[in-house]
mmCIF file of C-alpha atoms and ligand atoms in Angstrom:
data_model
loop_
_atom_site.group_PDB
_atom_site.id
_atom_site.type_symbol
_atom_site.label_atom_id
_atom_site.label_comp_id
_atom_site.label_asym_id
_atom_site.label_seq_id
_atom_site.Cartn_x
_atom_site.Cartn_y
_atom_site.Cartn_z
ATOM 1 C CA MET A 3 5.879 19.321 -19.986
ATOM 2 C CA ASN A 4 7.184 20.428 -16.299
ATOM 3 C CA PRO A 5 10.788 21.276 -17.076
ATOM 4 C CA TYR A 6 12.089 19.720 -13.520
ATOM 5 C CA LEU A 7 10.351 16.620 -14.343
ATOM 6 C CA SER A 8 12.443 13.810 -15.168
ATOM 7 C CA LEU A 9 10.551 10.380 -16.568
ATOM 8 C CA SER A 10 13.094 7.700 -17.034
ATOM 9 C CA PRO A 11 12.716 6.336 -20.654
ATOM 10 C CA GLU A 12 10.624 2.910 -19.631
ATOM 11 C CA VAL A 13 8.475 4.393 -17.878
ATOM 12 C CA ALA A 14 8.148 7.362 -20.347
ATOM 13 C CA THR A 15 7.493 4.924 -23.042
ATOM 14 C CA ALA A 16 4.587 3.374 -20.967
ATOM 15 C CA LEU A 17 2.620 6.458 -20.227
ATOM 16 C CA ARG A 18 2.635 7.234 -23.647
ATOM 17 C CA ASP A 19 1.614 3.768 -24.685
ATOM 18 C CA ASN A 20 -1.055 3.987 -22.220
ATOM 19 C CA ARG A 21 0.170 1.141 -20.661
ATOM 20 C CA PRO A 22 -0.257 0.273 -16.510
ATOM 21 C CA VAL A 23 2.442 2.113 -14.557
ATOM 22 C CA VAL A 24 2.980 2.251 -10.945
ATOM 23 C CA ALA A 25 4.164 4.831 -8.555
ATOM 24 C CA LEU A 26 6.479 3.798 -5.351
ATOM 25 C CA GLU A 27 7.720 6.302 -2.716
ATOM 26 C CA SER A 28 11.684 6.713 -1.831
ATOM 27 C CA THR A 29 10.853 7.482 1.676
ATOM 28 C CA ILE A 30 10.415 4.204 2.516
ATOM 29 C CA ILE A 31 13.764 3.433 0.999
ATOM 30 C CA SER A 32 15.851 5.850 2.871
ATOM 31 C CA HIS A 33 14.009 6.331 5.707
ATOM 32 C CA GLY A 34 11.521 3.032 6.293
ATOM 33 C CA MET A 35 14.134 0.431 5.997
ATOM 34 C CA PRO A 36 17.446 -0.290 6.955
ATOM 35 C CA TYR A 37 20.444 -0.988 4.375
ATOM 36 C CA PRO A 38 20.608 -3.497 2.382
ATOM 37 C CA GLN A 39 17.216 -4.512 3.477
ATOM 38 C CA ASN A 40 16.128 -1.206 1.951
ATOM 39 C CA VAL A 41 17.601 -1.410 -1.346
ATOM 40 C CA GLN A 42 16.502 -5.489 -1.872
ATOM 41 C CA THR A 43 13.383 -4.564 -0.861
ATOM 42 C CA ALA A 44 12.808 -1.745 -3.452
ATOM 43 C CA LEU A 45 14.165 -3.955 -6.388
ATOM 44 C CA ARG A 46 11.750 -6.805 -5.222
ATOM 45 C CA VAL A 47 8.878 -4.366 -5.013
ATOM 46 C CA GLU A 48 9.958 -3.439 -8.832
ATOM 47 C CA GLN A 49 10.060 -7.145 -9.663
ATOM 48 C CA VAL A 50 6.673 -7.493 -8.598
ATOM 49 C CA ILE A 51 5.380 -4.834 -10.554
ATOM 50 C CA ARG A 52 6.479 -6.416 -13.723
ATOM 51 C CA ASP A 53 5.452 -9.872 -13.082
ATOM 52 C CA ASN A 54 1.849 -8.121 -12.763
ATOM 53 C CA GLY A 55 2.076 -6.558 -16.263
ATOM 54 C CA ALA A 56 2.724 -2.781 -15.194
ATOM 55 C CA VAL A 57 6.012 -1.027 -15.433
ATOM 56 C CA PRO A 58 7.108 -0.026 -11.458
ATOM 57 C CA ALA A 59 7.971 4.013 -11.447
ATOM 58 C CA THR A 60 10.139 4.726 -8.232
ATOM 59 C CA ILE A 61 10.046 8.287 -7.704
ATOM 60 C CA ALA A 62 12.945 10.945 -6.055
ATOM 61 C CA VAL A 63 14.142 13.857 -6.444
ATOM 62 C CA ILE A 64 17.573 13.634 -7.867
ATOM 63 C CA GLY A 65 20.117 16.790 -8.523
ATOM 64 C CA GLY A 66 16.928 19.313 -8.329
ATOM 65 C CA LYS A 67 14.972 16.899 -10.865
ATOM 66 C CA LEU A 68 11.703 15.103 -9.866
ATOM 67 C CA LYS A 69 12.123 11.803 -10.875
ATOM 68 C CA ALA A 70 9.509 8.747 -11.821
ATOM 69 C CA GLY A 71 11.503 5.951 -12.664
ATOM 70 C CA CYS A 72 14.716 5.108 -10.792
ATOM 71 C CA THR A 73 17.563 3.404 -12.237
ATOM 72 C CA PRO A 74 18.930 0.501 -9.598
ATOM 73 C CA GLU A 75 22.163 2.468 -9.297
ATOM 74 C CA GLU A 76 19.703 5.423 -7.476
ATOM 75 C CA ILE A 77 17.685 2.736 -5.750
ATOM 76 C CA GLU A 78 21.051 1.783 -4.198
ATOM 77 C CA TYR A 79 22.054 5.691 -3.844
ATOM 78 C CA LEU A 80 19.035 6.954 -1.841
ATOM 79 C CA GLY A 81 19.290 3.003 0.156
ATOM 80 C CA LYS A 82 23.141 3.656 1.086
ATOM 81 C CA LYS A 83 22.658 7.493 2.027
ATOM 82 C CA GLY A 84 19.708 6.327 4.052
ATOM 83 C CA GLN A 85 18.534 9.279 6.619
ATOM 84 C CA GLN A 86 21.459 11.096 4.896
ATOM 85 C CA VAL A 87 19.118 11.912 2.768
ATOM 86 C CA ALA A 88 16.446 15.103 2.950
ATOM 87 C CA LYS A 89 13.142 13.687 3.331
ATOM 88 C CA ALA A 90 11.046 16.074 1.431
ATOM 89 C CA SER A 91 7.371 16.600 1.902
ATOM 90 C CA ARG A 92 5.591 19.454 -0.896
ATOM 91 C CA ARG A 93 7.035 22.014 1.687
ATOM 92 C CA ASP A 94 10.350 21.424 0.939
ATOM 93 C CA LEU A 95 10.477 20.373 -3.396
ATOM 94 C CA PRO A 96 10.849 24.402 -4.223
ATOM 95 C CA VAL A 97 14.346 24.687 -1.989
ATOM 96 C CA LEU A 98 15.614 21.093 -2.931
ATOM 97 C CA ILE A 99 14.624 21.724 -6.953
ATOM 98 C CA ALA A 100 16.649 25.099 -6.678
ATOM 99 C CA ARG A 101 19.754 23.723 -5.506
ATOM 100 C CA GLY A 102 19.752 21.050 -7.451
ATOM 101 C CA GLU A 103 19.386 18.701 -4.458
ATOM 102 C CA ASP A 104 18.466 15.214 -3.794
ATOM 103 C CA GLY A 105 15.412 13.950 -1.795
ATOM 104 C CA ALA A 106 13.480 11.084 -0.918
ATOM 105 C CA THR A 107 9.719 11.837 -1.430
ATOM 106 C CA THR A 108 6.922 10.715 1.202
ATOM 107 C CA VAL A 109 3.342 9.588 0.252
ATOM 108 C CA THR A 110 3.419 13.235 -0.437
ATOM 109 C CA THR A 111 5.535 14.418 -2.716
ATOM 110 C CA THR A 112 5.429 10.583 -4.570
ATOM 111 C CA MET A 113 1.583 11.373 -5.232
ATOM 112 C CA ILE A 114 2.700 15.351 -6.418
ATOM 113 C CA ILE A 115 5.123 13.644 -8.642
ATOM 114 C CA ALA A 116 3.410 10.656 -9.601
ATOM 115 C CA ALA A 117 0.183 13.420 -11.061
ATOM 116 C CA MET A 118 2.890 15.511 -12.604
ATOM 117 C CA ALA A 119 3.850 12.691 -14.804
ATOM 118 C CA GLY A 120 0.268 11.164 -15.055
ATOM 119 C CA ILE A 121 1.004 8.368 -13.583
ATOM 120 C CA LYS A 122 -2.603 7.187 -11.565
ATOM 121 C CA VAL A 123 -1.858 3.917 -9.080
ATOM 122 C CA PHE A 124 0.475 4.628 -5.930
ATOM 123 C CA ALA A 125 1.384 1.395 -4.243
ATOM 124 C CA THR A 126 3.461 2.099 -0.781
ATOM 125 C CA GLY A 127 3.279 0.527 3.078
ATOM 126 C CA GLY A 128 1.453 2.414 5.154
ATOM 127 C CA ILE A 129 0.476 6.347 5.274
ATOM 128 C CA GLY A 130 1.254 9.033 7.698
ATOM 129 C CA GLY A 131 -1.748 10.440 9.780
ATOM 130 C CA VAL A 132 -2.772 12.313 12.976
ATOM 131 C CA HIS A 133 -0.629 11.315 15.440
ATOM 132 C CA ARG A 134 -0.788 10.704 19.010
ATOM 133 C CA GLY A 135 -1.468 13.599 21.443
ATOM 134 C CA ALA A 136 -1.961 15.458 18.099
ATOM 135 C CA GLU A 137 -4.695 17.716 19.631
ATOM 136 C CA THR A 138 -1.391 19.864 21.850
ATOM 137 C CA THR A 139 1.224 18.810 19.069
ATOM 138 C CA MET A 140 -0.431 19.458 15.836
ATOM 139 C CA ASP A 141 1.521 16.741 14.415
ATOM 140 C CA ILE A 142 -0.611 15.526 11.148
ATOM 141 C CA SER A 143 0.935 14.425 8.654
ATOM 142 C CA ALA A 144 0.971 16.002 5.157
ATOM 143 C CA ASP A 145 -0.117 12.852 3.393
ATOM 144 C CA LEU A 146 -3.585 13.430 4.265
ATOM 145 C CA GLU A 147 -4.073 16.786 3.168
ATOM 146 C CA GLU A 148 -2.309 15.607 -0.027
ATOM 147 C CA LEU A 149 -4.845 12.627 -0.211
ATOM 148 C CA ALA A 150 -7.843 16.109 0.058
ATOM 149 C CA GLN A 151 -6.414 17.350 -3.237
ATOM 150 C CA THR A 152 -3.995 15.289 -6.020
ATOM 151 C CA PRO A 153 -5.686 12.809 -8.082
ATOM 152 C CA VAL A 154 -3.454 9.463 -7.048
ATOM 153 C CA MET A 155 -4.609 6.355 -5.810
ATOM 154 C CA VAL A 156 -2.554 4.851 -2.993
ATOM 155 C CA ILE A 157 -2.507 1.256 -1.935
ATOM 156 C CA CYS A 158 -0.800 0.992 1.689
ATOM 157 C CA ALA A 159 -1.206 -1.840 4.287
ATOM 158 C CA GLY A 160 -3.561 1.163 6.093
ATOM 159 C CA ALA A 161 -1.594 2.973 9.292
ATOM 160 C CA LYS A 162 0.505 2.032 12.004
ATOM 161 C CA SER A 163 -0.701 2.314 15.586
ATOM 162 C CA ILE A 164 1.942 4.917 15.967
ATOM 163 C CA LEU A 165 -1.262 7.059 15.028
ATOM 164 C CA ASP A 166 -4.312 7.783 16.200
ATOM 165 C CA LEU A 167 -6.312 6.121 14.010
ATOM 166 C CA GLY A 168 -9.947 6.847 14.682
ATOM 167 C CA LEU A 169 -8.359 10.546 14.704
ATOM 168 C CA THR A 170 -6.741 9.564 11.285
ATOM 169 C CA LEU A 171 -10.164 8.439 9.735
ATOM 170 C CA GLU A 172 -12.181 11.549 11.237
ATOM 171 C CA TYR A 173 -9.660 13.811 9.110
ATOM 172 C CA LEU A 174 -9.997 11.794 5.831
ATOM 173 C CA GLU A 175 -13.958 11.987 6.372
ATOM 174 C CA THR A 176 -13.740 16.035 6.814
ATOM 175 C CA LYS A 177 -11.489 16.093 3.758
ATOM 176 C CA GLY A 178 -13.645 14.162 1.402
ATOM 177 C CA VAL A 179 -11.434 11.367 0.922
ATOM 178 C CA PRO A 180 -12.791 7.577 0.166
ATOM 179 C CA VAL A 181 -11.724 4.804 2.350
ATOM 180 C CA ILE A 182 -11.344 1.232 0.890
ATOM 181 C CA GLY A 183 -11.078 -2.061 2.753
ATOM 182 C CA TYR A 184 -9.748 -4.585 0.244
ATOM 183 C CA GLY A 185 -11.845 -7.754 0.681
ATOM 184 C CA THR A 186 -12.281 -5.881 4.402
ATOM 185 C CA ASP A 187 -14.454 -3.626 6.294
ATOM 186 C CA GLU A 188 -12.052 -3.249 9.020
ATOM 187 C CA LEU A 189 -9.241 -1.110 8.620
ATOM 188 C CA PRO A 190 -6.035 -2.802 8.778
ATOM 189 C CA ALA A 191 -3.411 -1.678 10.767
ATOM 190 C CA PHE A 192 -0.085 -2.239 8.939
ATOM 191 C CA TYR A 193 1.633 -5.028 11.223
ATOM 192 C CA THR A 194 -2.522 -6.329 11.757
ATOM 193 C CA ARG A 195 -5.149 -7.197 9.784
ATOM 194 C CA HIS A 196 -7.523 -5.452 12.635
ATOM 195 C CA SER A 197 -7.499 -2.208 14.181
ATOM 196 C CA GLY A 198 -11.305 -2.141 15.461
ATOM 197 C CA PHE A 199 -12.458 0.794 13.236
ATOM 198 C CA ASN A 200 -14.415 0.149 10.387
ATOM 199 C CA VAL A 201 -13.704 1.476 6.442
ATOM 200 C CA ASP A 202 -16.373 3.702 4.495
ATOM 201 C CA TYR A 203 -16.919 0.551 1.751
ATOM 202 C CA ARG A 204 -14.973 -2.843 0.760
ATOM 203 C CA LEU A 205 -14.210 -3.692 -2.470
ATOM 204 C CA ASP A 206 -13.015 -6.889 -3.251
ATOM 205 C CA THR A 207 -11.487 -6.354 -6.818
ATOM 206 C CA PRO A 208 -8.629 -4.842 -9.153
ATOM 207 C CA LYS A 209 -11.581 -4.415 -11.300
ATOM 208 C CA GLN A 210 -13.886 -2.846 -8.473
ATOM 209 C CA LEU A 211 -11.308 -0.633 -6.947
ATOM 210 C CA ALA A 212 -10.144 0.859 -10.341
ATOM 211 C CA ASP A 213 -14.338 1.670 -11.652
ATOM 212 C CA ALA A 214 -14.726 3.881 -8.435
ATOM 213 C CA PHE A 215 -11.176 5.634 -8.992
ATOM 214 C CA ARG A 216 -12.303 6.313 -12.423
ATOM 215 C CA ALA A 217 -15.297 7.897 -11.503
ATOM 216 C CA LYS A 218 -13.800 9.773 -8.930
ATOM 217 C CA LEU A 219 -11.044 11.116 -11.961
ATOM 218 C CA ASP A 220 -14.435 10.869 -14.802
ATOM 219 C CA MET A 221 -16.462 13.254 -12.607
ATOM 220 C CA GLY A 222 -13.941 16.066 -11.667
ATOM 221 C CA LEU A 223 -13.751 15.421 -7.926
ATOM 222 C CA GLN A 224 -10.170 16.052 -6.599
ATOM 223 C CA GLY A 225 -8.355 14.353 -4.668
ATOM 224 C CA GLY A 226 -7.081 10.790 -4.300
ATOM 225 C CA MET A 227 -8.774 7.500 -3.077
ATOM 226 C CA LEU A 228 -7.170 5.070 -0.225
ATOM 227 C CA VAL A 229 -6.930 1.447 -0.311
ATOM 228 C CA THR A 230 -6.384 -0.251 3.112
ATOM 229 C CA ASN A 231 -4.924 -3.703 1.944
ATOM 230 C CA PRO A 232 -4.464 -5.755 4.571
ATOM 231 C CA ILE A 233 -1.101 -7.634 5.394
ATOM 232 C CA PRO A 234 -1.330 -11.970 4.310
ATOM 233 C CA GLU A 235 -2.570 -13.201 7.680
ATOM 234 C CA GLU A 236 0.787 -15.540 7.745
ATOM 235 C CA TYR A 237 3.034 -12.558 7.852
ATOM 236 C CA SER A 238 1.340 -10.667 10.028
ATOM 237 C CA MET A 239 2.288 -10.157 13.991
ATOM 238 C CA PRO A 240 0.578 -10.648 17.271
ATOM 239 C CA LYS A 241 -0.830 -7.975 18.363
ATOM 240 C CA ASP A 242 0.150 -7.479 21.860
ATOM 241 C CA VAL A 243 4.306 -7.371 20.305
ATOM 242 C CA ILE A 244 3.156 -4.559 18.022
ATOM 243 C CA ALA A 245 1.368 -2.598 20.603
ATOM 244 C CA ARG A 246 4.147 -2.971 23.403
ATOM 245 C CA ALA A 247 6.614 -1.821 21.132
ATOM 246 C CA ILE A 248 4.978 1.010 19.473
ATOM 247 C CA ASP A 249 3.707 2.532 22.873
ATOM 248 C CA GLU A 250 7.762 2.110 24.192
ATOM 249 C CA ALA A 251 8.626 4.050 21.122
ATOM 250 C CA ILE A 252 6.394 6.858 21.709
ATOM 251 C CA ALA A 253 7.412 7.113 25.173
ATOM 252 C CA GLU A 254 11.095 7.170 24.316
ATOM 253 C CA SER A 255 10.457 9.937 21.274
ATOM 254 C CA ARG A 256 8.647 11.986 24.717
ATOM 255 C CA ARG A 257 11.388 11.495 26.528
ATOM 256 C CA LEU A 258 13.716 12.753 23.419
ATOM 257 C CA GLY A 259 11.706 15.404 22.367
ATOM 258 C CA ILE A 260 11.674 13.766 19.190
ATOM 259 C CA LYS A 261 9.304 16.481 17.169
ATOM 260 C CA GLY A 262 8.449 17.775 13.018
ATOM 261 C CA LYS A 263 9.680 15.490 10.289
ATOM 262 C CA ALA A 264 12.188 13.523 12.486
ATOM 263 C CA THR A 265 9.149 11.664 14.397
ATOM 264 C CA THR A 266 7.925 9.350 11.666
ATOM 265 C CA PRO A 267 11.229 7.910 10.904
ATOM 266 C CA PHE A 268 12.235 7.729 14.773
ATOM 267 C CA LEU A 269 9.609 5.682 15.753
ATOM 268 C CA LEU A 270 10.018 2.913 12.353
ATOM 269 C CA ALA A 271 13.632 2.265 13.257
ATOM 270 C CA LYS A 272 12.541 2.021 16.881
ATOM 271 C CA ILE A 273 9.794 -0.166 16.737
ATOM 272 C CA LYS A 274 12.076 -2.105 14.112
ATOM 273 C CA ASP A 275 14.759 -3.060 17.265
ATOM 274 C CA LEU A 276 12.705 -3.430 19.438
ATOM 275 C CA THR A 277 11.366 -6.268 17.573
ATOM 276 C CA GLY A 278 14.112 -7.456 16.684
ATOM 277 C CA GLY A 279 13.874 -7.240 12.840
ATOM 278 C CA ASP A 280 10.394 -9.127 13.097
ATOM 279 C CA SER A 281 8.225 -5.983 12.211
ATOM 280 C CA LEU A 282 11.036 -5.505 9.145
ATOM 281 C CA ALA A 283 9.875 -8.678 7.488
ATOM 282 C CA SER A 284 6.411 -8.154 7.855
ATOM 283 C CA ASN A 285 6.272 -5.151 6.386
ATOM 284 C CA ILE A 286 8.701 -6.142 3.061
ATOM 285 C CA GLN A 287 5.875 -8.901 2.610
ATOM 286 C CA LEU A 288 2.875 -6.044 2.932
ATOM 287 C CA VAL A 289 4.819 -4.122 0.464
ATOM 288 C CA LEU A 290 4.915 -6.513 -1.883
ATOM 289 C CA ASN A 291 1.419 -7.370 -1.217
ATOM 290 C CA ASN A 292 0.282 -3.981 -2.331
ATOM 291 C CA ALA A 293 2.841 -3.923 -4.946
ATOM 292 C CA LYS A 294 0.964 -6.990 -6.488
ATOM 293 C CA LEU A 295 -2.810 -5.304 -6.046
ATOM 294 C CA ALA A 296 -1.824 -2.091 -7.552
ATOM 295 C CA ALA A 297 -0.056 -3.374 -10.634
ATOM 296 C CA LEU A 298 -3.527 -5.547 -11.119
ATOM 297 C CA THR A 299 -5.443 -1.950 -10.331
ATOM 298 C CA ALA A 300 -2.956 0.199 -12.964
ATOM 299 C CA ARG A 301 -4.042 -2.464 -15.187
ATOM 300 C CA GLU A 302 -7.772 -2.195 -14.765
ATOM 301 C CA LEU A 303 -7.536 1.419 -15.339
HETATM 302 N N1 PSU B 297 4.525 4.505 7.852
HETATM 303 C C1 PSU B 297 5.094 3.789 7.496
HETATM 304 N N2 PSU B 297 5.945 3.741 6.430
HETATM 305 C C2 PSU B 297 6.980 4.918 5.843
HETATM 306 C C3 PSU B 297 6.182 6.474 6.573
HETATM 307 C C4 PSU B 297 5.415 6.295 7.076
HETATM 308 O O1 PSU B 297 5.039 3.106 7.899
HETATM 309 O O2 PSU B 297 8.011 4.914 5.156
HETATM 310 C C5 PSU B 297 6.746 7.434 5.291
HETATM 311 C C6 PSU B 297 6.401 7.629 4.045
HETATM 312 O O3 PSU B 297 6.925 8.260 3.283
HETATM 313 C C7 PSU B 297 5.252 8.612 4.941
HETATM 314 C C8 PSU B 297 6.017 9.276 5.982
HETATM 315 O O4 PSU B 297 4.693 9.078 3.695
HETATM 316 O O5 PSU B 297 6.621 8.566 6.421
HETATM 317 C C9 PSU B 297 4.990 10.458 6.898
HETATM 318 O O6 PSU B 297 5.707 11.249 7.642
HETATM 319 P P1 PSU B 297 5.059 12.092 8.224
HETATM 320 O O7 PSU B 297 4.576 11.654 9.649
HETATM 321 O O8 PSU B 297 6.442 12.996 8.843
HETATM 322 O O9 PSU B 297 4.090 13.337 7.623
HETATM 323 MN MN1 MN B 298 4.421 15.182 11.417
#
């Protein structure tokens, strides 16, 4: 086995016995939400996965090890350190590992480590994508390239309109990534159920999701599958409130000249400030909702 990979005993046993395991990312803990809600949410998400019959594997880089299955102490550590922890994408892994450092895994690196461990289903909040203005900044998340090459199903609530959702869908189409709407024909936009853009396919049950992904794996087609699961109606946010906050956050980031890997965490924090915490409550609910669907789908697989 990969000498850098370290499975928790629970995850190792579950994988050996062919029981369902769901991967979870850690950038959402360190950079996606404030402390202590980030730690509380990460632990609640793990509980939801257990309650639905699967084993959670929170993924992170700790002391130069690729961890699949963090302890509650490790989750607390990542949550408390917050933005001090390196946000680790694909390009960051070699140096972090060689130096024995820590890193919070994004969708990209969570997929990489999940695949190394043999975990096929991953639940998160939102993915990175093509940023607004990418035609001049070239800011396109590595998450899209990872979906094109790594065999993991990613269950999210769509993408935030901090991104250009139309261009994000075009990119995924070019890269051959199936984009599925769970119970919907429309791409959900994270805080809201509607974006005005259609997905490729609508599937309605965890079994249908598992069957489609199984077919992809069996054919040896490289890459993952993106499942977009709309936020439950009762937790969704008014469209105009969130649109205003996002526009203002983007304007501020341009004024300050925020660039590169700092962009997404900056926008997420700003939106939270501007919406007075309402967006955080929605964010927590949609992650719990995705965790449940991921557990049920992992069982079918
Ligand atoms: N979008 C969110 N919440 C998040 C992220 C994105 O709504 O926490 C995080 C994820 O870890 C994602 C990463 O993989 O940001 C993308 O960063 P970038 O745009 O720099 O690729
Ligand atoms: Mn970027």
